[in-house]
Coordinates of C-alpha atoms and ligand atoms in Angstrom, one line a residue:
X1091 CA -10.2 32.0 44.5
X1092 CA -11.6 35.4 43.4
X1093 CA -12.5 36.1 40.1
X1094 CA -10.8 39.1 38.3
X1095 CA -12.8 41.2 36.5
X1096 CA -11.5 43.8 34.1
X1097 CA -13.8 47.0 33.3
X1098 CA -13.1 48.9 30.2
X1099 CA -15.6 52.1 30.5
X1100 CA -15.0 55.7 30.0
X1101 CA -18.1 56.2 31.8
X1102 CA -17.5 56.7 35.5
X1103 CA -21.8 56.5 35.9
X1104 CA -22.6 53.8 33.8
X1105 CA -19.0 51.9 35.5
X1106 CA -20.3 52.2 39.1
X1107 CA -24.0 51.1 38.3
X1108 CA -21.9 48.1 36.8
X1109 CA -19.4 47.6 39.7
X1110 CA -22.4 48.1 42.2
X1111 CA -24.7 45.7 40.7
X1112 CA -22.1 42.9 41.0
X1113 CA -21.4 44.1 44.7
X1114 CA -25.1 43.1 45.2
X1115 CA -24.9 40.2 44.3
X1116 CA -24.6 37.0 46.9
X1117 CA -21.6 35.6 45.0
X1118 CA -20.0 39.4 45.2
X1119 CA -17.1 38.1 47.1
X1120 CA -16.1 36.2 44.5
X1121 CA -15.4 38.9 41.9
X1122 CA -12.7 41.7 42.3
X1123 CA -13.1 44.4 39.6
X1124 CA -10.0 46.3 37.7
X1125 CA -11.7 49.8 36.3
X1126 CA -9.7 51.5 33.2
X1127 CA -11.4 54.3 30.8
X1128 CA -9.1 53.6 27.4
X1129 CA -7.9 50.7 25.9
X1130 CA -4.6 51.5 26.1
X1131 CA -4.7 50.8 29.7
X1132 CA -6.3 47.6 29.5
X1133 CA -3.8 46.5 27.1
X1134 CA -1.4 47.3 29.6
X1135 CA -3.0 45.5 32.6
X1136 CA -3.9 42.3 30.3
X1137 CA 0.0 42.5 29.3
X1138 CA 0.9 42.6 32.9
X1139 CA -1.4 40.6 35.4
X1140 CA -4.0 37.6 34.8
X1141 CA -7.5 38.8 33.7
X1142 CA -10.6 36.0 33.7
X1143 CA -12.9 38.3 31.9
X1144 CA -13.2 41.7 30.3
X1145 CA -15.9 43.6 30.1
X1146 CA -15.5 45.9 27.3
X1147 CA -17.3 49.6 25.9
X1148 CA -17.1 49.5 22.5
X1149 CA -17.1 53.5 22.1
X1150 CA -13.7 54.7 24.3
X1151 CA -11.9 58.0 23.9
X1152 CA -8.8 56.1 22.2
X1153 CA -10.6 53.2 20.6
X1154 CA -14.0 52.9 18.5
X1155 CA -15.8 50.0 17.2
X1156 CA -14.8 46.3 16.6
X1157 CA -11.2 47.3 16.3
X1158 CA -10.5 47.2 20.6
X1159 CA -11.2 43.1 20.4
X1160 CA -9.0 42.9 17.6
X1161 CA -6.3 43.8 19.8
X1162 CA -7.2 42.6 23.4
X1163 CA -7.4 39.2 21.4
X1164 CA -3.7 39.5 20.2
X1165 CA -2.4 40.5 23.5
X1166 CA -4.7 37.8 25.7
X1167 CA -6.1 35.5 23.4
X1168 CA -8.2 33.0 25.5
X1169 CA -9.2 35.9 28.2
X1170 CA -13.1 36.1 27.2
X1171 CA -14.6 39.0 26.0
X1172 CA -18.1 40.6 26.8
X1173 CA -19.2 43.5 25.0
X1174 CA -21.2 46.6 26.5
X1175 CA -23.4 48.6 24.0
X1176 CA -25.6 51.4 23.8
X1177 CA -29.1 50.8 22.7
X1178 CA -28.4 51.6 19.1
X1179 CA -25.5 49.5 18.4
X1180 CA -26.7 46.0 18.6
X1181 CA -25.8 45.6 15.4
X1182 CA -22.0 45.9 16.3
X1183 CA -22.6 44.3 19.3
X1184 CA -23.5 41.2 17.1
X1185 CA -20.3 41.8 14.9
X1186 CA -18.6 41.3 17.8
X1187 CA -19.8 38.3 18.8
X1188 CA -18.8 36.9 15.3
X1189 CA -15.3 38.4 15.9
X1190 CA -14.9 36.2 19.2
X1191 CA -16.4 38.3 21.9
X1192 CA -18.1 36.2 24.1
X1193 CA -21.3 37.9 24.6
X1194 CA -22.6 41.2 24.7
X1195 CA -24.8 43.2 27.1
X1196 CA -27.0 46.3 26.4
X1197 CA -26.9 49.1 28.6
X1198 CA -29.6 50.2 30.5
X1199 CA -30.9 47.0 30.4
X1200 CA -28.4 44.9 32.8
X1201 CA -29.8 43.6 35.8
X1202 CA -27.1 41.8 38.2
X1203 CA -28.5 38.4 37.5
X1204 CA -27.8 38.6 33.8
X1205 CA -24.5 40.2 33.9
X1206 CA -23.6 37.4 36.4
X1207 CA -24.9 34.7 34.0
X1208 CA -22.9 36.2 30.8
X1209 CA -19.4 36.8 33.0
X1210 CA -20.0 32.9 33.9
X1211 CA -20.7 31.8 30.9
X1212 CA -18.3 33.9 29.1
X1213 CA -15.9 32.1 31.6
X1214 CA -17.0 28.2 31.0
X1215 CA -17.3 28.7 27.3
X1216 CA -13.6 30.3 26.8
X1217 CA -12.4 27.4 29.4
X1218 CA -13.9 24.4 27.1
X1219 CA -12.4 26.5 23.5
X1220 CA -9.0 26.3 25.4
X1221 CA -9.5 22.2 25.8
X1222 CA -11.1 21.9 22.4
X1223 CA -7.9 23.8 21.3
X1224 CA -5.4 21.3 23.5
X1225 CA -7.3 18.4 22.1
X1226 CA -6.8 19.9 18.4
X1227 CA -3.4 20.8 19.2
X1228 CA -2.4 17.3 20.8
X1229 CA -4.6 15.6 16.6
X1230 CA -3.0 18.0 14.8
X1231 CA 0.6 17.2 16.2
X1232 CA 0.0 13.3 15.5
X1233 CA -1.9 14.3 12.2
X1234 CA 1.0 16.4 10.5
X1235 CA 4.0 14.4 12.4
X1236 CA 3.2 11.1 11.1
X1237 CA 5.8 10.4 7.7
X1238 CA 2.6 8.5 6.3
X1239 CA 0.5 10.6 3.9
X1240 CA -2.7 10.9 5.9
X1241 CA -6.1 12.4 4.3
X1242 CA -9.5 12.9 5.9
X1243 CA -12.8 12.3 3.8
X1244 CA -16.6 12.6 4.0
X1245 CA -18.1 9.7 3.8
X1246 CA -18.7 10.0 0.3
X1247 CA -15.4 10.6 -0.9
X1248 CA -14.8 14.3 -0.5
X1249 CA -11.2 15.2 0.5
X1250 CA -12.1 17.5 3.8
X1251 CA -8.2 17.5 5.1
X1252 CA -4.5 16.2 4.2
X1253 CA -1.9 15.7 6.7
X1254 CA 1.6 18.0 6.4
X1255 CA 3.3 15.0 4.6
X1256 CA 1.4 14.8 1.7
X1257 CA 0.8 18.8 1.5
X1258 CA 4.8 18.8 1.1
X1259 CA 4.4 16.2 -1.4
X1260 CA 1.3 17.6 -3.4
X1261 CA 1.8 21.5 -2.9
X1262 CA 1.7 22.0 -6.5
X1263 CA -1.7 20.1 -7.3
X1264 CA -3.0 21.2 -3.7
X1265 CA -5.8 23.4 -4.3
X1266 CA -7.7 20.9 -7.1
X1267 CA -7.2 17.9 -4.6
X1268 CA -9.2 19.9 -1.3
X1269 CA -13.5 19.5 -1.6
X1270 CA -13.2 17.2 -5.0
X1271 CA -14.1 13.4 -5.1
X1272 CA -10.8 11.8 -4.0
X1273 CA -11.3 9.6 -7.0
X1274 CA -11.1 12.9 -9.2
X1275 CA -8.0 14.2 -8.4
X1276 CA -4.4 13.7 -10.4
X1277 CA -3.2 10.9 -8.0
X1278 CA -6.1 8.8 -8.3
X1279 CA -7.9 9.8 -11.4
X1280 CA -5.6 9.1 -13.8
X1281 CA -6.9 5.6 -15.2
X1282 CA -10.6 4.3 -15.3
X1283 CA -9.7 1.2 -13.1
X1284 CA -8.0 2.8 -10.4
X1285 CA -11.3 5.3 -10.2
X1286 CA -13.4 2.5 -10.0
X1287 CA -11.4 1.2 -6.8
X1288 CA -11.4 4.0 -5.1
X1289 CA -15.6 4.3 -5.5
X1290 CA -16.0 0.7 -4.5
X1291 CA -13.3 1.4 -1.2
X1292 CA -15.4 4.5 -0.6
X1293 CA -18.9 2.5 -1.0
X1294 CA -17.6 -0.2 1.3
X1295 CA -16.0 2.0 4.2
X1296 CA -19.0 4.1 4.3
X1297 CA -21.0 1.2 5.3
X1298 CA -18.2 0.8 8.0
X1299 CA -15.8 -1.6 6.3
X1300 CA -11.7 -1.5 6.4
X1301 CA -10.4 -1.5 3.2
X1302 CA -6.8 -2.0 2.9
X1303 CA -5.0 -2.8 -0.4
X1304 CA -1.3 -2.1 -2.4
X1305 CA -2.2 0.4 -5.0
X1306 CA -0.6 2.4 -7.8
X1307 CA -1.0 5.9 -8.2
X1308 CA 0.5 9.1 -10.1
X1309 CA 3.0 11.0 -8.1
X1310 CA 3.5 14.5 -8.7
X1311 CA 6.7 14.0 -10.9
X1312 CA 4.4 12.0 -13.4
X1313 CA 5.2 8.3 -12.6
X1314 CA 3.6 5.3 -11.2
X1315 CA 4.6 4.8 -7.6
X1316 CA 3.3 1.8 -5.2
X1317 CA 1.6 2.7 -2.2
X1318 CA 0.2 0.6 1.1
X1319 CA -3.3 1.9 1.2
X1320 CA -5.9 1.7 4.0
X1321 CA -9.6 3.5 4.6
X1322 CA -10.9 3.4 8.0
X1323 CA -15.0 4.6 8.8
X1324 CA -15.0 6.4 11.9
X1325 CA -18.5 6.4 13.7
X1326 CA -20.0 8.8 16.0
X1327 CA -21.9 7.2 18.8
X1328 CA -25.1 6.3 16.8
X1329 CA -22.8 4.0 15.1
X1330 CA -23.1 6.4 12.3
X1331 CA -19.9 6.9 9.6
X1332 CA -19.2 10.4 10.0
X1333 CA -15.6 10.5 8.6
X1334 CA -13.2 8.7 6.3
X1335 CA -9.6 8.3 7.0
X1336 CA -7.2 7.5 4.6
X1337 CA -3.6 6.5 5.2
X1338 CA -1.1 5.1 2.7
X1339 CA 2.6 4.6 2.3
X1340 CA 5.0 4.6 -0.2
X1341 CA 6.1 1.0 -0.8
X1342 CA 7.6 1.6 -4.6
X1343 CA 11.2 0.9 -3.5
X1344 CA 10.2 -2.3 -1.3
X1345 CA 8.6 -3.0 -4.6
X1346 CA 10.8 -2.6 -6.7
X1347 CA 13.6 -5.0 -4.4
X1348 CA 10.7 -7.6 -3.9
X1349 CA 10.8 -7.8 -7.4
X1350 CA 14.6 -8.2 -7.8
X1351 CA 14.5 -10.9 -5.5
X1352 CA 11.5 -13.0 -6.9
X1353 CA 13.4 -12.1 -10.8
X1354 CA 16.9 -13.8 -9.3
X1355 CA 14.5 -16.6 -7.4
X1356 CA 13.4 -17.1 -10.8
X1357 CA 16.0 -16.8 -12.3
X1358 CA 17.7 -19.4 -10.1
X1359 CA 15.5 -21.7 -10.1
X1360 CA 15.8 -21.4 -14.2
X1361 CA 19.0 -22.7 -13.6
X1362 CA 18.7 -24.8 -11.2
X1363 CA 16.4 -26.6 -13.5
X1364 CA 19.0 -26.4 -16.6
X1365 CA 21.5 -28.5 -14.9
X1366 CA 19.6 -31.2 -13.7
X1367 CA 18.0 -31.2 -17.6
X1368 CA 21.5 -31.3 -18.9
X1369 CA 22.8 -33.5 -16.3
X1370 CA 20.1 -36.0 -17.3
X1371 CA 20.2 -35.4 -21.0
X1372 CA 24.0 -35.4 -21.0
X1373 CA 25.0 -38.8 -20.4
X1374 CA 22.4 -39.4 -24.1
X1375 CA 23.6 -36.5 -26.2
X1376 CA 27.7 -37.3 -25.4
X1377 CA 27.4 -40.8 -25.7
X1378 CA 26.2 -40.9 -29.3
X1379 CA 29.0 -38.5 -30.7
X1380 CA 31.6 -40.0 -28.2
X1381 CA 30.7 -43.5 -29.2
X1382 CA 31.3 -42.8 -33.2
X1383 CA 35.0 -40.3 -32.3
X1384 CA 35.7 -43.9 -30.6
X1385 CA 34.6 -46.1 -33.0
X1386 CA 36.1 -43.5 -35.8
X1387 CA 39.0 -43.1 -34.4
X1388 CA 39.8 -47.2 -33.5
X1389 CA 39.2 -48.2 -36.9
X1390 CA 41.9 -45.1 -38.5
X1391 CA 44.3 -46.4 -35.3
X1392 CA 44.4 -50.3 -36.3
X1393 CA 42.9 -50.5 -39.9
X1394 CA 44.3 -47.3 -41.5
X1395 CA 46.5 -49.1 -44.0
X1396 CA 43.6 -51.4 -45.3
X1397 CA 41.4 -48.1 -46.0
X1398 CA 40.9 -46.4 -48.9
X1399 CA 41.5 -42.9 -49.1
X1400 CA 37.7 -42.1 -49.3
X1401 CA 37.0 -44.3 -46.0
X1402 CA 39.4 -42.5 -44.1
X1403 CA 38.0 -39.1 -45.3
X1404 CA 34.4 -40.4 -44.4
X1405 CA 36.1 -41.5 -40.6
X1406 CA 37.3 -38.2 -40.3
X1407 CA 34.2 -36.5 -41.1
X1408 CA 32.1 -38.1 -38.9
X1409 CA 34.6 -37.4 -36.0
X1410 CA 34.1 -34.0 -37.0
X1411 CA 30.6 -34.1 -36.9
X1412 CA 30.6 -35.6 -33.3
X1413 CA 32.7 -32.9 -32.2
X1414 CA 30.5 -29.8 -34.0
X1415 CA 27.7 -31.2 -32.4
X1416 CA 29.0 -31.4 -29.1
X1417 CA 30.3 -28.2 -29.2
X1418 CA 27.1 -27.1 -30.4
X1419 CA 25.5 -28.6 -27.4
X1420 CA 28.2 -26.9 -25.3
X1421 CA 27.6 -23.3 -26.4
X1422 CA 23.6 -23.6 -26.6
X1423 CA 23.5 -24.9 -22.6
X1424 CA 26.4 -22.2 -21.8
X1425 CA 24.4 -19.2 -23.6
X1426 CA 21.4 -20.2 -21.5
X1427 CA 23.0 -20.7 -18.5
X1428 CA 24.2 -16.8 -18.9
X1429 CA 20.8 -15.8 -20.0
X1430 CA 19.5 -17.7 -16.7
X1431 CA 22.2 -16.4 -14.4
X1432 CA 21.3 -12.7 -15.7
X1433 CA 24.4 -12.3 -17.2
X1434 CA 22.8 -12.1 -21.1
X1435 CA 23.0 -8.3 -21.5
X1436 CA 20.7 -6.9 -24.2
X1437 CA 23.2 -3.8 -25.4
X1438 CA 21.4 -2.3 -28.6
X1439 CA 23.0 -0.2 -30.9
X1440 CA 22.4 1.5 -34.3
X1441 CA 22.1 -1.6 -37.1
X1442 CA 21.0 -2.1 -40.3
X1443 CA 19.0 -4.9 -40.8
X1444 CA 19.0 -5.1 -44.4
X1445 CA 22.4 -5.4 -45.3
X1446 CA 22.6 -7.3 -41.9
X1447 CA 20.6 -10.3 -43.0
X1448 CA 22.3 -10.2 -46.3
X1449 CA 25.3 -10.5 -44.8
X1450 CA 23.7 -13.6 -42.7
X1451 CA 22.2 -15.7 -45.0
X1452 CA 25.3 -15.6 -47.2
X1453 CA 27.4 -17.3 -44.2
X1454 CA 24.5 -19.5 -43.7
X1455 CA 24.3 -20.9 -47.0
X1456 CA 28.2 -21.3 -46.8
X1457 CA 28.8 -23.0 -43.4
X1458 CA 25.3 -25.2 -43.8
X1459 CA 26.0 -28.0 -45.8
X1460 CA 22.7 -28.3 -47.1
X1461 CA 20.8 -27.5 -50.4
X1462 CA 18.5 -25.1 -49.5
X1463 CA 17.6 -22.0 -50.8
X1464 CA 17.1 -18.8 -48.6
X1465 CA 14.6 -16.2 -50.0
X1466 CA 14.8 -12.7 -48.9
X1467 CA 12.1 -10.1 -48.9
X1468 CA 13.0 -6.6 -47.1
X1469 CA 11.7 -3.6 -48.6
X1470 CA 13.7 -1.3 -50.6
X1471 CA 14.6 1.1 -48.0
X1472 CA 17.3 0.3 -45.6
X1473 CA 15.8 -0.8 -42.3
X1474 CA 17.7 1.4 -39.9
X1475 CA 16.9 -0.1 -35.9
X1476 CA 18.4 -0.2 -32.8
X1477 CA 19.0 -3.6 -31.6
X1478 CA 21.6 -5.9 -30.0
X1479 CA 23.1 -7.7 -32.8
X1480 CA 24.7 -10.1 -31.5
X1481 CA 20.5 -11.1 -30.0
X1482 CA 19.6 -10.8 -33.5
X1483 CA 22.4 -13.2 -34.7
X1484 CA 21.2 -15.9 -32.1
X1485 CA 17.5 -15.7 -32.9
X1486 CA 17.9 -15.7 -36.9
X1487 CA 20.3 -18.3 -37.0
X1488 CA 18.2 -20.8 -34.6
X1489 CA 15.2 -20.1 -37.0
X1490 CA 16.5 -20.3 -40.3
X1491 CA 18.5 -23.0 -39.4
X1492 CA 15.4 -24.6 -37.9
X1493 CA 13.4 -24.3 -41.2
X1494 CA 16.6 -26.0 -43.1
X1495 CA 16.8 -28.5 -40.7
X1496 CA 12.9 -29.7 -40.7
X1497 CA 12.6 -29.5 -44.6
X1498 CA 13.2 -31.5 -47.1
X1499 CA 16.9 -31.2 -49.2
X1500 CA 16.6 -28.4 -52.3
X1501 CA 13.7 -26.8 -50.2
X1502 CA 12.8 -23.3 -50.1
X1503 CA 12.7 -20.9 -46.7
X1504 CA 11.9 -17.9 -46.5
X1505 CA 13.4 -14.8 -44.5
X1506 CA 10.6 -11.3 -44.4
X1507 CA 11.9 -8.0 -43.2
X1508 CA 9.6 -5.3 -42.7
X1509 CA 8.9 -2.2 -40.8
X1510 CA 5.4 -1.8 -39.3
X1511 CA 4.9 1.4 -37.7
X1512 CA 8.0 1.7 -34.9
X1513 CA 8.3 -2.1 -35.2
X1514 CA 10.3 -4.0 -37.3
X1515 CA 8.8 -7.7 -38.3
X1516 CA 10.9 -10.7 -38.9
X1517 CA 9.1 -13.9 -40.4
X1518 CA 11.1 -16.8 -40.8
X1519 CA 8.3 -19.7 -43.2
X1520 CA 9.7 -23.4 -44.4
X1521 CA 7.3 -26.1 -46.2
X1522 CA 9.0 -28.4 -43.9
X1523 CA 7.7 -31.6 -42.2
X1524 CA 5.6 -29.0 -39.5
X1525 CA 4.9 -29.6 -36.1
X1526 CA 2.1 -31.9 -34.4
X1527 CA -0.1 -29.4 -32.3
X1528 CA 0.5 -30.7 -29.3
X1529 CA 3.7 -30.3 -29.2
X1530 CA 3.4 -27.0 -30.1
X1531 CA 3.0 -25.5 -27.0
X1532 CA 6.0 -26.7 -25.2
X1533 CA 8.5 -25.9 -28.3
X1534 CA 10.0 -22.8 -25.9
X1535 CA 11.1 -25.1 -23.2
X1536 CA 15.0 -26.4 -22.5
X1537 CA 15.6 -29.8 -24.2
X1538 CA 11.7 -30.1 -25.5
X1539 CA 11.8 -31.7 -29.4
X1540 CA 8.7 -32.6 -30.9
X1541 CA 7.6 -36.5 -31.7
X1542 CA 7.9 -36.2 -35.6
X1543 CA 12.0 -35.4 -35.5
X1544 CA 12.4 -38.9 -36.1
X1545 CA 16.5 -39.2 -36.8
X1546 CA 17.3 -35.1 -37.1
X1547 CA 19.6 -34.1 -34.8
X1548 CA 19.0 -31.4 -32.2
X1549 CA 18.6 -30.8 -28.8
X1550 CA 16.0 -29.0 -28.1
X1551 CA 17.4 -25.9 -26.8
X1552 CA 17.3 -23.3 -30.0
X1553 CA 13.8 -22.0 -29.6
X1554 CA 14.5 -21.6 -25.9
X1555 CA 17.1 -19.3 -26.6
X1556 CA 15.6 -17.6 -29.5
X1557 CA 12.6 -16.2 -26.7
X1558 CA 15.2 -15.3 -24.2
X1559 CA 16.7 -13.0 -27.3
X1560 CA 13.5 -11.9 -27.8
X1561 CA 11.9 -11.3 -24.5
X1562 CA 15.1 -8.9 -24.0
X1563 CA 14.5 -7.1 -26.8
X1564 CA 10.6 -6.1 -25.1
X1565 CA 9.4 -8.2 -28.6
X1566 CA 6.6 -10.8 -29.1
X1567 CA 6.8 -14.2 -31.1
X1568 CA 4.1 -16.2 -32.4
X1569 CA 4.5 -19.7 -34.2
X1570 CA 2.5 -21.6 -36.4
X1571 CA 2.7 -25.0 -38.0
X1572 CA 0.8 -27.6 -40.2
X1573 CA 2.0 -30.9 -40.4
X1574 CA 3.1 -31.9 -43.3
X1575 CA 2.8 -28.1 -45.1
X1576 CA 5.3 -25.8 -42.8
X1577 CA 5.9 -23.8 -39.9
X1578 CA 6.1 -20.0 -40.2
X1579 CA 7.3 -18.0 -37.0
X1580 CA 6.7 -14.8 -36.9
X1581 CA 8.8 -12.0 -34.5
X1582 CA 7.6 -8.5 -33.9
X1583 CA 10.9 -5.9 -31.8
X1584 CA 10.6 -2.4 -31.2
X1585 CA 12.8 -0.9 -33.7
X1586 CA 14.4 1.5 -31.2
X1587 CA 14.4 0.2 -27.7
X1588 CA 15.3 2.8 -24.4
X1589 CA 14.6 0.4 -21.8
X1590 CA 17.8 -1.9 -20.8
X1591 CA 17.2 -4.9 -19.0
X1592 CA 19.4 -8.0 -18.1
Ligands
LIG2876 P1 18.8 -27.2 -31.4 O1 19.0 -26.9 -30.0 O2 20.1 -27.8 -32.0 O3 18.3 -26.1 -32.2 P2 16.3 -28.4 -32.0 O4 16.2 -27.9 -33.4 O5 15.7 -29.8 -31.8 O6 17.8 -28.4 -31.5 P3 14.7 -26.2 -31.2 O7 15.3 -25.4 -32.2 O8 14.5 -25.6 -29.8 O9 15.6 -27.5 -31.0 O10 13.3 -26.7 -31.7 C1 12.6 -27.5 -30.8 C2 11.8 -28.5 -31.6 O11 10.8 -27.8 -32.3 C3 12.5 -29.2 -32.6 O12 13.2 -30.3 -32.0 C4 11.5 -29.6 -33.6 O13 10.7 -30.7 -33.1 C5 10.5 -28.4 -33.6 N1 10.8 -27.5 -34.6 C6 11.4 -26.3 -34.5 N2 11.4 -25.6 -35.7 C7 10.8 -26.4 -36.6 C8 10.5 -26.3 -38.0 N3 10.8 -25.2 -38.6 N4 9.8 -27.3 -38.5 C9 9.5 -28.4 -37.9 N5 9.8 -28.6 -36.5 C10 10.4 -27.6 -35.9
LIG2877 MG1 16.9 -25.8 -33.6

């Protein structure tokens, strides 16, 4: 097939000295020339047939300097270009070449063997752009299509390219992410820790590892999101790391449902374990108070008449006392069955916690029949918080009834209320009987009493519930005990708390 040659020269002489030293040449068969004086023309006949080289004057009557390959490159832009000059203008000619023409050839000095050579090579170089421009067509398509957020690196860390998903995702911080240390920029930068990752996953894919990992970073809108990160090395064919790439993928909501499911596992299992414990305990705790109603409750039936008033009164308490503590039992295993079963809610609201736990230890030292004194310390000030009272209620009455409970009759215990900073501290101190360190450490689990108790009644479920209240209020406990000189627990809440949990 014969090569078509287009000639843009105003110069009839310097044209046919052109078009006759091709005709010379052995190959001239091969070529077929198309001679037009303006560029005008040769827009015209690039617009309207196909063209596999130009060979273009920069001085014509209707276009001067660089200008002409501006626009033969808009109307044909992979037809190659060679420039023809004058002596003087090598300069431009070299300006050209910079803007995309091909080659250039002086005037004067053109001999048929080097035109041939610059009109095939002009050819062969355009042909491989045009693949090179397929090929980075064909990345580009898989590099911006993909929905995972794609970025190319240098192998020590410097962002050279992102991918279109995570330009639509970072277009606001775009500019300060391009040429900087990944490990600088917003996403990755914002905690020591996460910048020292990102070095070491650098370090180790530039010597050719895969690094693949789950990660937290900072999204544009300020917040912590999860994301499925890899870095892959990719060698040239020295085996040398030339390029970096690094895909990741939001995971934040798989996350997040992950960890619903493994909360609920728990929380199942929590309960799972609560029955059995009460299943096993039961048959212990209800046959002591069951036994006395029926031994009670026999001896009213059949001996009533030979009773004196005060036995009968002492029958009737104890049958009382049997029920109270079963009930007791009830509503402790029933209120952490709900807290297990997620259906505890914490629900704070504005309270006032001094007139609160006056109001508390007033009932307390009415419905308790013991002879214990409750001192109060809360500073002068009200303590306004936010807090769910009816939490609050469960965990101070479990405590103070706790340091009544293990301390001896006409004993004091003590109930501190204090703000510190935007916590509010609640310490709850007996001089009590204590508790033997090793049992210390399993106080907070269902049905677990400690080996001093001796004949107190209890069942070992208080202190569980009193962490569940305070676990939902985002607080901390802390317990500490002597044996023989008192326990003192100490409970630190956020006075106002914004995140809800179940
Ligand atoms: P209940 O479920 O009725 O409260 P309980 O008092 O036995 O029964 P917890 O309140 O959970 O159960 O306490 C667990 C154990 O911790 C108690 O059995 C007791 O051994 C020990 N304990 C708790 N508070 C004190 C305290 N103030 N002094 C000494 N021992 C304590
Ligand atoms: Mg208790």
């Amino acid at each position: 097939m014969r090569l078509t040659i287009l000639l843009v020269e105003d110069n009839s002489a310097d044209a046919d000295l052109l078009i006759e030293s091709l005709s010379t040449d052995s190959f001239s068969k091969a070529w077929q020339f198309i001679h037009v004086e303006r560029l005008g023309k040769a827009l015209q006949c690039l617009e309207q047939q196909s063209v596999d080289v130009v060979l273009l004057d920069l001085s014509l009557p209707d276009s001067h300097g660089l200008d002409g390959i501006t626009q033969m490159q808009t109307v044909a832009p992979y037809v190659p270009i060679v420039v023809l000059t004058g002596r003087d203008d090598t300069e431009m000619a070299i300006q050209a070449v910079a803007k995309g023409a091909q080659d250039y050839l002086v005037k004067g000095q053109i001999s048929t063997q080097l035109l041939t050579r610059a009109i095939r090579y002009a050819i062969e170089r355009t042909q491989i752009f045009k693949q090179l421009k397929a090929s980075e067509c064909r990345f580009r398509a898989v590099f911006d299509q993909t929905f995972q957020f794609m970025v190319l690196l240098s192998p020590d860390g410097i962002v050279l390219e992102l991918n279109q998903a995570l330009a639509n995702v970072e277009a606001s911080r775009l500019d300060a992410l391009l040429h900087s240390p990944i490990w600088e920029t917003e996403r990755w930068g914002y905690a020591e820790p996460i910048q020292q990752w990102m070095k070491n996953a650098i370090a180790a894919a530039a010597q050719g590892q895969i690094v693949r990992d789950e990660i937290q970073v900072l999204s544009t809108q300020g917040e912590l999101r999860w994301l499925d990160f890899s870095l892959k090395p990719l060698k040239d064919e020295t085996n040398k790391v030339v390029l970096l790439i690094a895909e990741s993928r939001d995971i934040s909501d798989r996350k997040l449902i992950e960890a619903k499911m493994l909360q609920t596992l728990e929380q199942q299992q929590a309960l799972n374990q609560l029955k059995s414990d009460f299943v096993a305990m039961s048959s212990h705790e209800f046959r002591t108070p069951l036994t006395t109603i029926r031994m009670a409750t026999e001896l009213l039936e059949k001996y009533s008449h030979k009773l004196t008033e005060a036995k009968r009164a002492q029958h009737f308490e104890r049958i009382y006392a049997a029920i109270a503590s079963m009930l007791h039992l009830l509503d402790e295993v029933l209120l952490l069955g709900k807290v297990d079963a997620g259906g505890l809610h914490y629900e704070p609201a504005p309270l006032e916690l001094t007139t609160y736990c006056h109001d508390l230890i007033e009932t307390l030292q009415l419905t308790t029949k013991s002879n214990h004194k409750i001192i109060f310390h809360c500073s002068d000030e009200p303590i306004q918080g936010e807090m769910d009272q009816s939490l609050i209620h469960h965990m101070l009455t479990n405590l103070l009834s706790n340091a009544i409970k293990y301390s001896p009759d006409q004993g004091a215990v003590w109930l501190d209320v204090n703000c510190q900073s935007d916590c509010v501290k609640f310490q709850i101190k007996d001089e009590g009987m204590g508790i033997p360190l090793q049992d210390q450490q399993h106080l907070f689990e269902t049905f677990y009493r400690a080996n001093n108790v001796g004949k107190i009644q209890g069942t070992g479920l208080g202190l569980a519930i009193v962490k569940k209240c305070v676990e939902l209020h985002q607080g901390q406990i802390q317990l500490s005990s002597d044996v023989g000189i008192g326990t003192t627990v100490t409970i630190m809440l956020p006075r106002f708390c914004a995140a809800t949990s179940s």
